[in-house]
Coordinates of C-alpha atoms in Angstrom, one line a residue:
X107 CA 0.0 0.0 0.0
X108 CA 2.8 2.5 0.7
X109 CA 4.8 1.9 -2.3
X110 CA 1.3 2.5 -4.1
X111 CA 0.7 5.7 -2.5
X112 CA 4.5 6.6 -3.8
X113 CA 4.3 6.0 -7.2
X114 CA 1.3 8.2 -7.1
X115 CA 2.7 10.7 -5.6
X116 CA 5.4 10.8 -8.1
X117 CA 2.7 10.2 -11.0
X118 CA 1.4 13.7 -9.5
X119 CA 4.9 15.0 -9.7
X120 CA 5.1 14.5 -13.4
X121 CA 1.3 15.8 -14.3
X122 CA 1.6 18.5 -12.7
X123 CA 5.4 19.8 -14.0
X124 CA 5.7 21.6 -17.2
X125 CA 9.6 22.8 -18.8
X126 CA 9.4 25.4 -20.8
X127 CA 12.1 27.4 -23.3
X128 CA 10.4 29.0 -25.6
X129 CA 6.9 31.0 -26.6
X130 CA 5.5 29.8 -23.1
X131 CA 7.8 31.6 -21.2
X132 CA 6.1 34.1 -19.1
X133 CA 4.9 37.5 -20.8
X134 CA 4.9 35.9 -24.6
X135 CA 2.0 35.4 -26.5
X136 CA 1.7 31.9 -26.0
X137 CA 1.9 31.8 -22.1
X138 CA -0.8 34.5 -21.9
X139 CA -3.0 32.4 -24.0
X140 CA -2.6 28.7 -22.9
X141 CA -1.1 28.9 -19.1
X142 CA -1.7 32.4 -17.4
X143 CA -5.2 32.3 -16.6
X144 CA -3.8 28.4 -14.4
X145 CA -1.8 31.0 -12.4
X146 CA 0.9 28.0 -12.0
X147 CA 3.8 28.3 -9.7
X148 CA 6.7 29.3 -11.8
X149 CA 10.1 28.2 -11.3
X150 CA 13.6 29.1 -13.3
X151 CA 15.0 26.1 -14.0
X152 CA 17.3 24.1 -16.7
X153 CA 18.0 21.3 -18.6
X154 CA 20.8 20.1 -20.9
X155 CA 20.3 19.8 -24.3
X156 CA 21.1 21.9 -27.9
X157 CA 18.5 24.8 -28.7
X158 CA 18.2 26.0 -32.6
X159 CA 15.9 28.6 -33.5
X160 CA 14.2 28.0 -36.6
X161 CA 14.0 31.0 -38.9
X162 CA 11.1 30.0 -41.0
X163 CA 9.1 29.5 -38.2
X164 CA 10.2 32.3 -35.6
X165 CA 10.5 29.9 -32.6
X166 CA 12.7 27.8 -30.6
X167 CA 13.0 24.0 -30.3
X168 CA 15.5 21.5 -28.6
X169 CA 17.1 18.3 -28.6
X170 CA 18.3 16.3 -26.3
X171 CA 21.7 15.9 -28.1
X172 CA 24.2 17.7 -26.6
X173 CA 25.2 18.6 -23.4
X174 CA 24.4 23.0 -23.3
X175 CA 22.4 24.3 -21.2
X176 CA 18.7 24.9 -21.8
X177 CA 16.9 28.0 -20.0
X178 CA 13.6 28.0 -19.3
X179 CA 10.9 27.7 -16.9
X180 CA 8.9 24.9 -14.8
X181 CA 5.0 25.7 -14.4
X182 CA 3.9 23.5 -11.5
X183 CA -0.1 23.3 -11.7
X184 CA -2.4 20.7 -10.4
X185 CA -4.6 21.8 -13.9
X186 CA -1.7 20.5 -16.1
X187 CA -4.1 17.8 -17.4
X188 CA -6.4 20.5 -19.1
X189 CA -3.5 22.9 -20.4
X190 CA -1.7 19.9 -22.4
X191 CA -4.1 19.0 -24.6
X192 CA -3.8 22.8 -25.7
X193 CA -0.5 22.9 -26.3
X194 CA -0.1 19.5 -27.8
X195 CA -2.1 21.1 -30.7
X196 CA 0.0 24.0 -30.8
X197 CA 2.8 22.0 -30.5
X198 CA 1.2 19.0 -33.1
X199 CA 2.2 16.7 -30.7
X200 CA -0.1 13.4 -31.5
X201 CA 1.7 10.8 -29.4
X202 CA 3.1 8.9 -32.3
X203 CA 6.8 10.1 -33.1
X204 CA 6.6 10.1 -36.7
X205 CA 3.3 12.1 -37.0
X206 CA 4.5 14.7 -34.4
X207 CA 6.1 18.0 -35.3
X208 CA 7.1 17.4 -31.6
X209 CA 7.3 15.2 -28.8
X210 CA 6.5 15.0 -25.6
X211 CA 8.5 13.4 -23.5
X212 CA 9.6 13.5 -19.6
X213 CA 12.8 15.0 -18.7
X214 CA 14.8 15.8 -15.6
X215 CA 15.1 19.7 -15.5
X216 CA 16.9 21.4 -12.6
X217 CA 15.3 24.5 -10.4
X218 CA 17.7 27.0 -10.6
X219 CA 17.3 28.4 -7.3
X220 CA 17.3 25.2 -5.2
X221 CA 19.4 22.8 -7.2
X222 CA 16.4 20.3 -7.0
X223 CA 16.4 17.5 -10.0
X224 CA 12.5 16.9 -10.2
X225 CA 10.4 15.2 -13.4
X226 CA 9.1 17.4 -16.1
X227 CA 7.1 17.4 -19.0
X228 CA 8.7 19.2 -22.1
X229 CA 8.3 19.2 -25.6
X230 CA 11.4 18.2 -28.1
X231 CA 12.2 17.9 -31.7
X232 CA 11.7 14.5 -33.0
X233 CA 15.1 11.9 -33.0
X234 CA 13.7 11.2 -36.5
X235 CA 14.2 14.8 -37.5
X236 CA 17.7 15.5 -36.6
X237 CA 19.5 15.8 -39.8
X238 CA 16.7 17.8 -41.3
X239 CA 17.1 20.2 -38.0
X240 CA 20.9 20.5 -38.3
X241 CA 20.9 22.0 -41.8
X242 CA 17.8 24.5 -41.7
X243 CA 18.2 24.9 -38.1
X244 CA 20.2 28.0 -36.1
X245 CA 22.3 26.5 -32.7
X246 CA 21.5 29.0 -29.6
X247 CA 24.7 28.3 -27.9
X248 CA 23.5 29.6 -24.7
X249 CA 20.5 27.9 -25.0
X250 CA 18.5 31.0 -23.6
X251 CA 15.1 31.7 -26.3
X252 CA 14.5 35.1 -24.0
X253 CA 17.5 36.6 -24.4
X254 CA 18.0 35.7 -28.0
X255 CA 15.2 37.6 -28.8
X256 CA 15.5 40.6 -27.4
X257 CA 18.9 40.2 -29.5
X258 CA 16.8 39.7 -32.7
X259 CA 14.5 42.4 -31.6
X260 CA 17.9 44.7 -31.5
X261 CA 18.8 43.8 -34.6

């Protein structure tokens, strides 16, 4: 019975933990749209990884090739359940690798200001997709979407 109660506990854990790099950070669009109205807790945190920005598109993604550093946030809500449907369709995440512009997948992602490893959900660029990424991708070497554009908004 206890080990039961742990592993849902820690199934908690992972519904309820979000990573995010890119247009979900705080004060972009898509934040204000899919997660602000949740009022989660928000948490600077990290994650290792490679970032590229993709010009045709205008936003971030990431792999998990690589050893940089990716900067971000974790939103912990207990309404995770209802905001990931949303942003699997933003994200055209459909569970199946090969059909997804992205996946989904559970990471360990670091909060900056404790050093605390915890489980998150984050969305990443396909394995599949890798080659394809490398040539029409741009690497973000500091892996840190907020500051690179208010670089691009500079320029």
């Amino acid at each position: 019975m206890l080990q039961l109660l742990k592993t849902e506990r820690v199934l908690l854990m992972y519904l309820n933990n979000l990573f995010v790099f890119g247009t979900l950070l705080p004060g972009l669009e898509n934040y204000r749209r899919f997660v602000e109205a949740y009022k989660p807790e928000v948490h600077v945190a990290r994650t290792t990884g490679t970032m590229y920005y993709l010009p045709e598109d205008g936003y971030p993604v990431v792999t998990t090739d690589g050893d940089g550093e990716i900067k971000g946030v974790m939103f912990v809500t207990r309404e995770l359940p209802v905001i990931l449907p949303q942003i699997d369709e933003i994200q055209k995440y459909t569970g199946v690798d090969s059909q997804s512009h992205l996946i989904r997948e559970i990471r360990d992602v670091e909060l900056v200001e404790t050093g605390e490893v915890v489980k998150a959900h984050m969305y990443l660029w396909p394995r599949s997709k890798t080659e394809w990424l490398k040539e029409h991708g741009i690497v973000i070497p500091d892996g840190d979407w907020a500051r690179f554009l208010r670089e691009l908004k500079k320029d």
